[in-house]
Coordinates of C-alpha atoms in Angstrom, one line a residue:
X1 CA 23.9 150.2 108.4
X2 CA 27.0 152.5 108.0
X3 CA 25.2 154.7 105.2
X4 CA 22.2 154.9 107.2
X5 CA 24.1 156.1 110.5
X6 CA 26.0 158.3 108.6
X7 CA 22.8 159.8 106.6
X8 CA 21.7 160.6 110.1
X9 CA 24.8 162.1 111.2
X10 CA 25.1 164.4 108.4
X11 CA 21.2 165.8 109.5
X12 CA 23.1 166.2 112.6
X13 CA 25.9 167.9 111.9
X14 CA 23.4 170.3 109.5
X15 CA 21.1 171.4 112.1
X16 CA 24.0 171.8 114.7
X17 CA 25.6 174.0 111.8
X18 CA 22.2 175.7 110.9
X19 CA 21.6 176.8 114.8
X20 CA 25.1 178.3 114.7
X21 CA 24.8 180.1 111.1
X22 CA 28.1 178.7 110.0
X23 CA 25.7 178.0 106.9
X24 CA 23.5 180.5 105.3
X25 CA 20.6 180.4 107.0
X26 CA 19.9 184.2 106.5
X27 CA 19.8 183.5 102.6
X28 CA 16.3 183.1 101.5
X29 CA 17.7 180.9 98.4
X30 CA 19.0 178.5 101.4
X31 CA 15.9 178.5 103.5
X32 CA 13.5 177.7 100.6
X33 CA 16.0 175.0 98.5
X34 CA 17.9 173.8 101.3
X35 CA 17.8 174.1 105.1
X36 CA 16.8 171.2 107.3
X37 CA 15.8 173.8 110.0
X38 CA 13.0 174.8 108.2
X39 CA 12.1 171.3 106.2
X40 CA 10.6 169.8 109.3
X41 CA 7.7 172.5 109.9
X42 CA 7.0 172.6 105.7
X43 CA 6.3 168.9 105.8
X44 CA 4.4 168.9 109.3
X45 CA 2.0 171.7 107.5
X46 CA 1.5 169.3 104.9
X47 CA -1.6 167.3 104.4
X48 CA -1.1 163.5 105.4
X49 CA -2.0 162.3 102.6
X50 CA 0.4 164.0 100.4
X51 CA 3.5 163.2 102.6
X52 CA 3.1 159.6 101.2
X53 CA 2.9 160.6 97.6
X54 CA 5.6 163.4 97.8
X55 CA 9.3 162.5 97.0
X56 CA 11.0 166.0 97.1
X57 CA 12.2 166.1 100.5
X58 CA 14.5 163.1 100.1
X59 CA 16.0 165.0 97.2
X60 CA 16.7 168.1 99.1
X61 CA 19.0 166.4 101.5
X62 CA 20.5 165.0 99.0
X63 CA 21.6 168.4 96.8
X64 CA 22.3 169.6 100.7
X65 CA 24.8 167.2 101.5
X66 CA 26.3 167.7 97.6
X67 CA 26.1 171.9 97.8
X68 CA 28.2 171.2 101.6
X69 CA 30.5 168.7 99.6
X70 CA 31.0 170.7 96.8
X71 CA 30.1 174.5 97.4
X72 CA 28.4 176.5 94.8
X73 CA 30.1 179.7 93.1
X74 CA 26.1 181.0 91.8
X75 CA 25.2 184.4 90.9
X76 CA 21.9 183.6 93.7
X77 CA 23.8 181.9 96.0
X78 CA 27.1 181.2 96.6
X79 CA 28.5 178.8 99.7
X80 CA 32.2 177.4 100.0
X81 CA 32.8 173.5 99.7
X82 CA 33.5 171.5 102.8
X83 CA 34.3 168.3 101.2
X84 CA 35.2 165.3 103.5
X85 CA 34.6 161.8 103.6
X86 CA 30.9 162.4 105.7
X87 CA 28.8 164.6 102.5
X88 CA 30.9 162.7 100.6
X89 CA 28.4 162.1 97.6
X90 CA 30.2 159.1 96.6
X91 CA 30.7 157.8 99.6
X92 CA 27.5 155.3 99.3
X93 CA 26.2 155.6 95.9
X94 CA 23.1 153.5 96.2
X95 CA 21.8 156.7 98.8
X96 CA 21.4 158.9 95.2
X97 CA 20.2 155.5 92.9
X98 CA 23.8 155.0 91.4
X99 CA 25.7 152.0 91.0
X100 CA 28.9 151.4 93.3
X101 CA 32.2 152.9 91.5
X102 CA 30.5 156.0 89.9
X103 CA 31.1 159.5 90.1
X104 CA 28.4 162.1 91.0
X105 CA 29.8 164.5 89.3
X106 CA 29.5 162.1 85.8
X107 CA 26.6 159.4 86.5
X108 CA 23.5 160.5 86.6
X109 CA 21.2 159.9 89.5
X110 CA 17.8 158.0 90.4
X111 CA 17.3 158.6 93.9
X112 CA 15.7 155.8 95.9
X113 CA 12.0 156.4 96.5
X114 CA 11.8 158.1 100.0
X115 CA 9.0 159.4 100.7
X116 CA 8.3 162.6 102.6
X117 CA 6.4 161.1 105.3
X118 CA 9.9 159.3 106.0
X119 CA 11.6 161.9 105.7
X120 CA 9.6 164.2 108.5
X121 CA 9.6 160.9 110.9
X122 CA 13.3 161.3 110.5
X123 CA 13.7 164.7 111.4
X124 CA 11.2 164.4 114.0
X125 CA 13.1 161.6 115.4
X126 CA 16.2 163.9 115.4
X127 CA 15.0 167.5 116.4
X128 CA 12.4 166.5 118.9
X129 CA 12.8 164.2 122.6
X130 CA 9.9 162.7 124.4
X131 CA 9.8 163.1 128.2
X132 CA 7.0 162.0 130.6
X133 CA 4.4 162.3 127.2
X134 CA 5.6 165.8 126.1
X135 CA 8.0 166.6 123.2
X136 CA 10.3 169.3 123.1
X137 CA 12.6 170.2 120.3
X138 CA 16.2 169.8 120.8
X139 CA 18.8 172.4 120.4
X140 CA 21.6 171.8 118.7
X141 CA 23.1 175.2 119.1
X142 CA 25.1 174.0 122.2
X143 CA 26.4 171.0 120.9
X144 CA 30.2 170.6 120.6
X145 CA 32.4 168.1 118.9
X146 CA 32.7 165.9 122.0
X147 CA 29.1 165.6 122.2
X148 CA 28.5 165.2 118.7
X149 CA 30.5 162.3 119.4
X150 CA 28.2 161.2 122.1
X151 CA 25.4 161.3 119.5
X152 CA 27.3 159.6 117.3
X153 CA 28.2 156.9 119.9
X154 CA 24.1 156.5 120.3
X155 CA 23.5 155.8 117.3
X156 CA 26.2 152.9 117.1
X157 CA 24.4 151.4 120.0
X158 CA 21.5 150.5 117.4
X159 CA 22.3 147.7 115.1
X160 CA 21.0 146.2 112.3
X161 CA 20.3 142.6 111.6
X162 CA 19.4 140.5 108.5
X163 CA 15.9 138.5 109.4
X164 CA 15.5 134.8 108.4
X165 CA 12.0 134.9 108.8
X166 CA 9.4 137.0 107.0
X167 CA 8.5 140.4 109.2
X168 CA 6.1 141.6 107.3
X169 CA 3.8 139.6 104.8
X170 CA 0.8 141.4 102.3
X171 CA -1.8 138.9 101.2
X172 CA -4.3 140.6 99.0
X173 CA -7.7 139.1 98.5
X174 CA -9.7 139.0 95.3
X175 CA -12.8 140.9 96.1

């Protein structure tokens, strides 16, 4: 539960720091390789079909939150490193398919198989509200540490719980 409330944050924190250009987001190199801001709209123009048979965008937040860990110092693109315990690649190995105790910058990674249809339902989830049947997209422009705090304080109201009865159950037939 931790790694996936702090996965979300990080989107969070992104897209607040995207809509305030504190991150490149006037670099075309960015836009295309990295930005969340513009992630959503590529995967909502993309057929529905391949959004379930599309890993990349999984991948993308994943070099994000290592390029706002570490920086880069690139001849294309160059961005300074934030480091911190929250893009902290590290942090929860098991996000980028490595084994607890290893290093990202040594151990080579096998990300778990996200789809991109996950991935736009979680930026969807994020960017946009619901009220009285209409969504609007939420700004996160405005949003300063206190109420990044609030968000943050939402999403501890959620928990997660370990079932001891099956949830879901496939039965395929033989014709």
């Amino acid at each position: 539960y931790e790694a996936a409330l702090t996965f979300m944050m990080r989107i969070v924190i992104v897209l607040t720091a995207e809509e305030k250009e504190m991150f490149p987001v006037n670099d075309s190199f960015y836009v295309q390789n990295y930005s969340i801001s513009s992630m959503r709209d590529v995967l909502r123009n993309t057929e529905e079909e391949i959004l379930g048979n599309k890993y990349d965008a999984y991948n993308r937040l994943l070099a994000l939150f290592r390029l706002i860990y570490s920086g880069s110092k690139h001849n294309k693109f160059t961005m300074a490193a934030y480091g911190g315990s929250l893009f902290n690649p590290d942090r929860f190995p098991f996000l980028e398919g490595r084994k607890s105790n290893t290093s990202f910058t040594n151990t080579p990674a096998d990300p778990l198989p996200v789809d991109n249809r996950t991935i736009l339902h979680i930026l969807e989830s994020i960017q946009f509200i619901q009220e009285d049947g209409e969504f609007s997209r939420v700004s996160f422009r405005t949003l300063d540490v206190e109420q990044i705090g609030y968000v943050y304080e939402t999403l501890l109201e959620h928990k997660a719980e370990r079932s001891k009865d099956t949830i879901l159950k496939f039965q395929c037939s033989k014709d």
